PDB file of C-alpha atoms and ligand atoms in Angstrom:
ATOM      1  CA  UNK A   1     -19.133-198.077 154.698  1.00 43.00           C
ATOM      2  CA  UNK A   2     -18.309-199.780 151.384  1.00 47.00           C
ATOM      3  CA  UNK A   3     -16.254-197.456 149.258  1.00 43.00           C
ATOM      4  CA  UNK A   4     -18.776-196.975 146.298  1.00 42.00           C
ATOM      5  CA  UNK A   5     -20.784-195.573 149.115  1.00 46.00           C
ATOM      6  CA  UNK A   6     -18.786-193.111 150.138  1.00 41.00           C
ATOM      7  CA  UNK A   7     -18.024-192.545 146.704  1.00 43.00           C
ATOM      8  CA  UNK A   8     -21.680-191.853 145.692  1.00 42.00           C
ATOM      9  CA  UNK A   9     -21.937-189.377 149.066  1.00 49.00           C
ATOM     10  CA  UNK A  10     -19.129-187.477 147.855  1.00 43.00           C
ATOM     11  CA  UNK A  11     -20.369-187.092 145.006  1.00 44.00           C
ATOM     12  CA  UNK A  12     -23.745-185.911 145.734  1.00 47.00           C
ATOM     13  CA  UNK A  13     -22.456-183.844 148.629  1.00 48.00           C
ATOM     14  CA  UNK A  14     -23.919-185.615 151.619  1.00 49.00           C
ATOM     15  CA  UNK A  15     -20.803-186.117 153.511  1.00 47.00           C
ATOM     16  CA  UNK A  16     -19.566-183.816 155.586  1.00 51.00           C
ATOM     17  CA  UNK A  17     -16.462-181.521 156.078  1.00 49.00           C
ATOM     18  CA  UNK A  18     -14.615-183.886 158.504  1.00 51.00           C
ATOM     19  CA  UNK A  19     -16.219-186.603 157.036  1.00 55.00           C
ATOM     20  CA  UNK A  20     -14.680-185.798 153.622  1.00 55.00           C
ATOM     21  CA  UNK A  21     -10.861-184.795 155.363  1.00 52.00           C
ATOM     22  CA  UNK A  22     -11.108-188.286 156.557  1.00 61.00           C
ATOM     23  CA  UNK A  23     -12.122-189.641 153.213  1.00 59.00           C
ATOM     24  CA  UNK A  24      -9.183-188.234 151.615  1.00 58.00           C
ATOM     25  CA  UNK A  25      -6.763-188.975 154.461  1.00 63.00           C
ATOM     26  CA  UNK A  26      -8.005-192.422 153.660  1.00 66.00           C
ATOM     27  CA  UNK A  27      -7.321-192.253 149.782  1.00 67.00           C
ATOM     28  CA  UNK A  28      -4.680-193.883 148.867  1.00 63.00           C
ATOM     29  CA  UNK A  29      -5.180-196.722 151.162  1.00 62.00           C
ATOM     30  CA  UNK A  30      -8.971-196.904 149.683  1.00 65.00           C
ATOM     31  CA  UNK A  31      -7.022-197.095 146.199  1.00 63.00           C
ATOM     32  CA  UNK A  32      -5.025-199.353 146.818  1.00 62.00           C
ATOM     33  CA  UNK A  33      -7.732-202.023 147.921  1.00 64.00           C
ATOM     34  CA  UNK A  34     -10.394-200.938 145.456  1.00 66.00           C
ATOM     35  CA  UNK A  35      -7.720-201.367 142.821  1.00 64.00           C
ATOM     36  CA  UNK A  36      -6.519-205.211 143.874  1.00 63.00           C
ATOM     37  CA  UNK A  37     -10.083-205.688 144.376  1.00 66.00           C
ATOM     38  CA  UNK A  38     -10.729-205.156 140.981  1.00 68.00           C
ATOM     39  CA  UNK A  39      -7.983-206.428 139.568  1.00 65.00           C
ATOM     40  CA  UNK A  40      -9.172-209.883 141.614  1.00 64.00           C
ATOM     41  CA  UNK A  41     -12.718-209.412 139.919  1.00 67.00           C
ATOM     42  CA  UNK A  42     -10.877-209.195 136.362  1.00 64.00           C
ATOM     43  CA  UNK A  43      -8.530-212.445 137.210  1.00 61.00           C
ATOM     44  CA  UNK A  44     -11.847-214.298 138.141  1.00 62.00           C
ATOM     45  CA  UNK A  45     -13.929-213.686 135.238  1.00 62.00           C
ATOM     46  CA  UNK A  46     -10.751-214.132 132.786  1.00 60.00           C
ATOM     47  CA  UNK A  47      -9.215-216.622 134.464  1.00 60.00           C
ATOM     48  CA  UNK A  48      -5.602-215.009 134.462  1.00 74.00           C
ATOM     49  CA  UNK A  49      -3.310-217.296 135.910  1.00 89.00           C
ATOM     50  CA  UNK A  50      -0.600-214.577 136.800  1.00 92.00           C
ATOM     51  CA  UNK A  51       2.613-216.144 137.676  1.00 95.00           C
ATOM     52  CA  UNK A  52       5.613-214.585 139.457  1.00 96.00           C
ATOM     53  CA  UNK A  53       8.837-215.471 138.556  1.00 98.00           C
ATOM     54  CA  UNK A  54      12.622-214.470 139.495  1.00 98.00           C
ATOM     55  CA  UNK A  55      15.883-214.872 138.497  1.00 98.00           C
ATOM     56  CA  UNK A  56      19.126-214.365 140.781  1.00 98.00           C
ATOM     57  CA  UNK A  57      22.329-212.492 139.524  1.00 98.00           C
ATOM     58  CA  UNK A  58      25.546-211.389 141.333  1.00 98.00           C
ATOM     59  CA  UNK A  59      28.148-209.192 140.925  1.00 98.00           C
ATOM     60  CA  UNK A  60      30.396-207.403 143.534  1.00 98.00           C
ATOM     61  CA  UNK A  61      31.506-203.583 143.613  1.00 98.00           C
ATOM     62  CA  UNK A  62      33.102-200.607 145.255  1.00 98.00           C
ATOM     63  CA  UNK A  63      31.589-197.914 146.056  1.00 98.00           C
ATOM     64  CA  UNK A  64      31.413-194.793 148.607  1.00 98.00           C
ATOM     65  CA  UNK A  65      28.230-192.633 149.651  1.00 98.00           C
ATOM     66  CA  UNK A  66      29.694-189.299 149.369  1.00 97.00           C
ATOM     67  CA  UNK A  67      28.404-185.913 148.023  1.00 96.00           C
ATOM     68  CA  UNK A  68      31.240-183.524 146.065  1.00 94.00           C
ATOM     69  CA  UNK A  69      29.531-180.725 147.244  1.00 96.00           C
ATOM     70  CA  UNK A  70      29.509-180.918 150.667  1.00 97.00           C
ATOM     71  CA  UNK A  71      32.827-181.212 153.594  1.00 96.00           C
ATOM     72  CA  UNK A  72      34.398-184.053 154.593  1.00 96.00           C
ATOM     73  CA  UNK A  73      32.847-183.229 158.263  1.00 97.00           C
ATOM     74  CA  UNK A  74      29.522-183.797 156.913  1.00 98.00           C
ATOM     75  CA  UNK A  75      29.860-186.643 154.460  1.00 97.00           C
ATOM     76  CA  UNK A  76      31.243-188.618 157.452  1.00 97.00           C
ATOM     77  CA  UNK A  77      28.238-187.439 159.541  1.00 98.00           C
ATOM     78  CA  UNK A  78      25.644-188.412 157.079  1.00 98.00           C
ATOM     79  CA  UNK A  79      27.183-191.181 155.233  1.00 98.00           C
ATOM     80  CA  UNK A  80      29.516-192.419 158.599  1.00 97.00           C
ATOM     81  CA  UNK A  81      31.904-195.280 157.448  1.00 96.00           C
ATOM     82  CA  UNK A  82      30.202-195.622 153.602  1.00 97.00           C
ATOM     83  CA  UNK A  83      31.742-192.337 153.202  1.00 97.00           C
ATOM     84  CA  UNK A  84      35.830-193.495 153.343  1.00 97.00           C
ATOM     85  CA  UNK A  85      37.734-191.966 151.171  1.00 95.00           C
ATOM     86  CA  UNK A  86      39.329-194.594 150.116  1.00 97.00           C
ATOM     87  CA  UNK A  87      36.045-196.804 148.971  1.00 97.00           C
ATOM     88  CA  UNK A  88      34.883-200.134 150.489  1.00 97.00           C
ATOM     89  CA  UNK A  89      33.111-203.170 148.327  1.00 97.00           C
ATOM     90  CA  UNK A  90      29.804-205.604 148.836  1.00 98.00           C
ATOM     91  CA  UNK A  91      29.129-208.797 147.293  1.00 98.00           C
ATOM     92  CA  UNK A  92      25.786-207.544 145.614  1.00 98.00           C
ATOM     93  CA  UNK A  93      22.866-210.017 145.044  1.00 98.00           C
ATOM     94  CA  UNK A  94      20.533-208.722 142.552  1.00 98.00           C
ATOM     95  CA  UNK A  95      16.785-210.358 142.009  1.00 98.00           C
ATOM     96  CA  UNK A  96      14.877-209.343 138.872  1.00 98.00           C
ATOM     97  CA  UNK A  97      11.171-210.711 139.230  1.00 98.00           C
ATOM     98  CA  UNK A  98       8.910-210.497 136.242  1.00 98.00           C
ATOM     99  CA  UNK A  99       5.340-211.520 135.902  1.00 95.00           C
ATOM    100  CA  UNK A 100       3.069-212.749 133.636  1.00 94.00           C
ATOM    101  CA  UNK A 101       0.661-215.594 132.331  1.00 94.00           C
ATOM    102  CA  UNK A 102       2.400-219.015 131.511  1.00 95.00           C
ATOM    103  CA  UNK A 103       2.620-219.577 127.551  1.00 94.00           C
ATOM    104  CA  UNK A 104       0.149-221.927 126.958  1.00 94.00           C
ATOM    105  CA  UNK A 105       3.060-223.921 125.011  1.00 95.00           C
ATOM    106  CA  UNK A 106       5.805-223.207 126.726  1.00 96.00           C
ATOM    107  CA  UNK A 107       4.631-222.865 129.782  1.00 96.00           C
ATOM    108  CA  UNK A 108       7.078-220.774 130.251  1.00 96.00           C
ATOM    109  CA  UNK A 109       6.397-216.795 131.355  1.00 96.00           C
ATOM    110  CA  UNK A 110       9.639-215.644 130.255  1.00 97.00           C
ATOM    111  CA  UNK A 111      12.678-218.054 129.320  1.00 97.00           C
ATOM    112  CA  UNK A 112      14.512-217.799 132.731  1.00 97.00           C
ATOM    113  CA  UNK A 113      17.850-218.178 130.203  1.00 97.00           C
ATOM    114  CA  UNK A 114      16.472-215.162 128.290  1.00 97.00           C
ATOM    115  CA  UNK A 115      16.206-212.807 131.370  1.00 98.00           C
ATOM    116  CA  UNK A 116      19.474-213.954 132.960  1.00 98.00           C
ATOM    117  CA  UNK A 117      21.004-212.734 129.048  1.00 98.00           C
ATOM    118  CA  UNK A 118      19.356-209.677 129.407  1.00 98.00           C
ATOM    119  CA  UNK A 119      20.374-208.897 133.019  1.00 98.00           C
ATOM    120  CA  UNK A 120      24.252-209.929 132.492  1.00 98.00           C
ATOM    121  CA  UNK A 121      24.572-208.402 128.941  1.00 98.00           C
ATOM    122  CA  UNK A 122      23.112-204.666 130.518  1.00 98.00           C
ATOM    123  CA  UNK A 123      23.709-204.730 133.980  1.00 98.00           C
ATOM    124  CA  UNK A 124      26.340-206.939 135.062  1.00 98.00           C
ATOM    125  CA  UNK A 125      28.956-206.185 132.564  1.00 98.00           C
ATOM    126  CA  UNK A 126      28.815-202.865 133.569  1.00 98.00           C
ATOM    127  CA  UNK A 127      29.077-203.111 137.175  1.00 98.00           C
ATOM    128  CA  UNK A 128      30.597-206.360 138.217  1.00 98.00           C
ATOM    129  CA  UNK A 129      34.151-205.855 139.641  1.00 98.00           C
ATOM    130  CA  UNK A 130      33.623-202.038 139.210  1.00 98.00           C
ATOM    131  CA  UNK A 131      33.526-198.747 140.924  1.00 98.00           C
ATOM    132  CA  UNK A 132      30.563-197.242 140.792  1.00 98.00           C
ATOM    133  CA  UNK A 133      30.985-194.081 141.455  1.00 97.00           C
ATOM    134  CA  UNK A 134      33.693-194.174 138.777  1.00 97.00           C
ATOM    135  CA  UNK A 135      32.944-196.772 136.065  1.00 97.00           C
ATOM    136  CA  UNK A 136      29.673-196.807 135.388  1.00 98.00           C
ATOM    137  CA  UNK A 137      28.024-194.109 133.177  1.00 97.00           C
ATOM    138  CA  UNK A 138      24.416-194.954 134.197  1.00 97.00           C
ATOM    139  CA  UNK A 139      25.097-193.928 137.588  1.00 97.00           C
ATOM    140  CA  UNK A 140      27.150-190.778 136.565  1.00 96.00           C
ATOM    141  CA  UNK A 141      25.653-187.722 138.839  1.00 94.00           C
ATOM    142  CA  UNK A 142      24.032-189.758 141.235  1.00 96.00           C
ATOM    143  CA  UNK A 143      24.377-190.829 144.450  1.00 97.00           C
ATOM    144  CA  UNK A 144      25.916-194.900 144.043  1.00 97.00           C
ATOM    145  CA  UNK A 145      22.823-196.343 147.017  1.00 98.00           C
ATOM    146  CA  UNK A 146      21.291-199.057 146.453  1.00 98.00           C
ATOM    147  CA  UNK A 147      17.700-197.114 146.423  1.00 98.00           C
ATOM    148  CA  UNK A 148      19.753-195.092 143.372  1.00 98.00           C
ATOM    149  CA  UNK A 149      20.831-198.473 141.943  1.00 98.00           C
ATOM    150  CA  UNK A 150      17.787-200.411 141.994  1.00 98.00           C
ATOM    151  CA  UNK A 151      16.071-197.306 140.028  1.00 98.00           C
ATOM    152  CA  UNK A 152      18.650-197.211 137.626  1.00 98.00           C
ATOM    153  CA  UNK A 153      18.661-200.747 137.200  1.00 98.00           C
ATOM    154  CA  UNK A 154      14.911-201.264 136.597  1.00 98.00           C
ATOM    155  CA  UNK A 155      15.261-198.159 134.218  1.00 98.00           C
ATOM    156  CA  UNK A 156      17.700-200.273 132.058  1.00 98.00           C
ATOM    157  CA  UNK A 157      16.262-203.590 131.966  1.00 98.00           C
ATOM    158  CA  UNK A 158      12.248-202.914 131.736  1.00 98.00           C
ATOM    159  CA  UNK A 159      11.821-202.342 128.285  1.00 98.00           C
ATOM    160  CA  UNK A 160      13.774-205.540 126.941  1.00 98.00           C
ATOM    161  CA  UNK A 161      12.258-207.485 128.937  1.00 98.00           C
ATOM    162  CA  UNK A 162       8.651-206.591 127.762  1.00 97.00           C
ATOM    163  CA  UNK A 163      10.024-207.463 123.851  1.00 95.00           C
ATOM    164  CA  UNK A 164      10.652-210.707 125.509  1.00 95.00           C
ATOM    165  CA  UNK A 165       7.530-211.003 126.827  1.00 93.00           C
ATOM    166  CA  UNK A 166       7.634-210.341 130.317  1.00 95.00           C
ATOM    167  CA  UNK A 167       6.832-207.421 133.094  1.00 96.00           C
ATOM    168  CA  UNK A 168       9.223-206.440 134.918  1.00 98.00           C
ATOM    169  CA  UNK A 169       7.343-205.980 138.479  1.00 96.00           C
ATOM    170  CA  UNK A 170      10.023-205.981 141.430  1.00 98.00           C
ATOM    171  CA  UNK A 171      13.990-205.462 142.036  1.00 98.00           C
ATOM    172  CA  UNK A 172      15.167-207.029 145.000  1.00 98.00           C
ATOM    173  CA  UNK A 173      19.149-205.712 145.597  1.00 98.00           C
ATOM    174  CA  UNK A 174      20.816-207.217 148.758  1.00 98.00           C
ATOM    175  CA  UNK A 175      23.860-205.364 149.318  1.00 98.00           C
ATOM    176  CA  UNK A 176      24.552-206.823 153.000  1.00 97.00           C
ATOM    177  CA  UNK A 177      23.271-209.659 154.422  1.00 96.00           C
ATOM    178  CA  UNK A 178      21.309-207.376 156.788  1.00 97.00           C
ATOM    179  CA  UNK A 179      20.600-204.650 154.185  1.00 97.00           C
ATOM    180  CA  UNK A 180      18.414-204.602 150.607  1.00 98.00           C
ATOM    181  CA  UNK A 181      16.069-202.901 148.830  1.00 98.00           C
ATOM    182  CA  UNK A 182      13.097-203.251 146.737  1.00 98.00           C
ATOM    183  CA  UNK A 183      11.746-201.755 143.841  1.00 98.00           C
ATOM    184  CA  UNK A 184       8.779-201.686 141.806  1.00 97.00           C
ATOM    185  CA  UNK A 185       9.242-199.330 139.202  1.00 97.00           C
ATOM    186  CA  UNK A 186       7.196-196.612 141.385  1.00 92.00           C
ATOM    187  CA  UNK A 187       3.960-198.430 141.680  1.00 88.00           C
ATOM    188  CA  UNK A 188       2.880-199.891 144.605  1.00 81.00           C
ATOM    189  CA  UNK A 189       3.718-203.711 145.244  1.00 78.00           C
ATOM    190  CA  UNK A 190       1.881-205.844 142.986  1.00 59.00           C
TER     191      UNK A 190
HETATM  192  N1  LIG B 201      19.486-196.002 152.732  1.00 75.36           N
HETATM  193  C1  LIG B 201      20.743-196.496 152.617  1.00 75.36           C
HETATM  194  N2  LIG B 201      21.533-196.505 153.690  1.00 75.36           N
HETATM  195  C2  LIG B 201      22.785-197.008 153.587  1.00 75.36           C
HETATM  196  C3  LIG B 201      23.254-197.523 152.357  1.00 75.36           C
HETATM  197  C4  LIG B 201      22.397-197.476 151.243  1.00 75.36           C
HETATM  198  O1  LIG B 201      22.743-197.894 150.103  1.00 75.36           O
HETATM  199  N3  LIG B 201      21.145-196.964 151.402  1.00 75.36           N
HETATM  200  N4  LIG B 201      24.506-198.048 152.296  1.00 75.36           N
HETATM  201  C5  LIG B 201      25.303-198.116 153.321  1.00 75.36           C
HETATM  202  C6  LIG B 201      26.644-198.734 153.190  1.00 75.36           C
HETATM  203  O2  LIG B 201      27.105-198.668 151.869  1.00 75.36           O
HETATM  204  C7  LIG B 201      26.618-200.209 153.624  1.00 75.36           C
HETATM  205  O3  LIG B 201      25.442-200.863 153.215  1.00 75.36           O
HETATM  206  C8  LIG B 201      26.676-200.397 155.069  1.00 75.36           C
HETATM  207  O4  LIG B 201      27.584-201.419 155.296  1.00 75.36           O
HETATM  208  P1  LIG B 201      27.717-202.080 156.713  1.00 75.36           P
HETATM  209  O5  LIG B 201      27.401-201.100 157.763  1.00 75.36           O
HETATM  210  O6  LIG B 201      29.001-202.795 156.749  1.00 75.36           O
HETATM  211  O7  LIG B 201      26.583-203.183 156.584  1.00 75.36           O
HETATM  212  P2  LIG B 201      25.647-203.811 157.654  1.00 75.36           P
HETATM  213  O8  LIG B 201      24.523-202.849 157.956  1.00 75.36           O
HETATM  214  O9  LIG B 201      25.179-205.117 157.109  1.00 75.36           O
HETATM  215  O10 LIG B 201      26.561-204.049 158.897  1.00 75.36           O
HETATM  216  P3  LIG B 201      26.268-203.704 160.417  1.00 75.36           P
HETATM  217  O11 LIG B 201      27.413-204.325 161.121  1.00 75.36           O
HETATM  218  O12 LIG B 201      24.962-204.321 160.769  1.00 75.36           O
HETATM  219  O13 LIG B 201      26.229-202.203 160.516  1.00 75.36           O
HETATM  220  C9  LIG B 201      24.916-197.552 154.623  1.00 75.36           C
HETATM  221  N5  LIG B 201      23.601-197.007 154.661  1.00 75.36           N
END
């Protein structure tokens, strides 16, 4: 049943009780579709040409996953091996993707050398060859994951890099070659 359908049932009360629970059960998923579907009818008609584009950083840092308030029994049961003592380190590969339309001049959506600036100059400097549960006030109180990284990270970087034009839309942070996470500031992917 197409959604505005549904939409115009609910509405007018013609669907019923179980009907409805599924509905809403179905919500966010119908969201999610009507919203890229519109967002597809908008890029037609305008002709955005929205463009994608990241740039790679690295830095490498200690670290432990380990909670102050709790034993050392259950930090090791949680945490396991990321909760030594004594701290361990990763070679951390950070992606910063922004999008945007291409300037019609530049062609450019964001200088690449501009975003890398922005990135080392707030980010990097403060955590490359660092602790981070020790050296690095953004992350003071929290818990030094990745998930808790990524956040922080995005929470730093989005605003300059609208006044230089772009939108921030994903952090990618590989800590291990088997493990990363992304990010996109809370909204769903693209
Ligand atoms: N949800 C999260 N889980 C874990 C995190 C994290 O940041 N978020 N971090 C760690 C450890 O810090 C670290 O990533 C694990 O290191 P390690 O086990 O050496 O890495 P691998 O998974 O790549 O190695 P395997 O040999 O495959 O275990 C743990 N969990």
């Amino acid at each position: 049943m197409p959604y505005f359908s549904v939409y115009f049932q609910l509405e007018n009360g013609l669907i019923s009780s179980s009907q409805n629970l599924h509905f809403f059960n179905k919500l966010p998923v119908l969201k999610r579709t009507f919203s890229a579907k519109i967002s597809n009818f908008a890029s037609n008609i305008l002709r955005l040409e929205t463009v994608y584009i990241t740039r790679r950083e690295h830095f490498n840092a200690a670290h432990k996953l380990w909670r102050e308030e709790w034993s050392d029994e259950k930090n090791e049961e949680v945490f396991g091996k990321c909760s030594n003592k004594n701290w361990h380190g990763h070679n951390f590969e950070l992606f910063v993707t922004v999008k945007g339309e291409p300037n019609p001049e530049t062609g450019f959506v964001i200088n690449l050398k501009d975003l890398s600036v922005i990135i080392k100059e707030l980010v990097i400097e403060e955590v490359d060859h660092k602790n981070l549960n020790l050296d690095v006030p953004f992350l003071k109180g929290k818990l030094a994951s990745t998930e808790n990284l990524a956040i922080e990270i995005w929470k730093i970087i989005d605003a300059p890099i609208q006044e230089a034009g772009g939108q921030l839309c994903k952090i990618k942070l590989v800590e291990t070659e088997n493990n990363y996470v992304e990010y996109f500031g809370g909204k769903e992917p693209f």
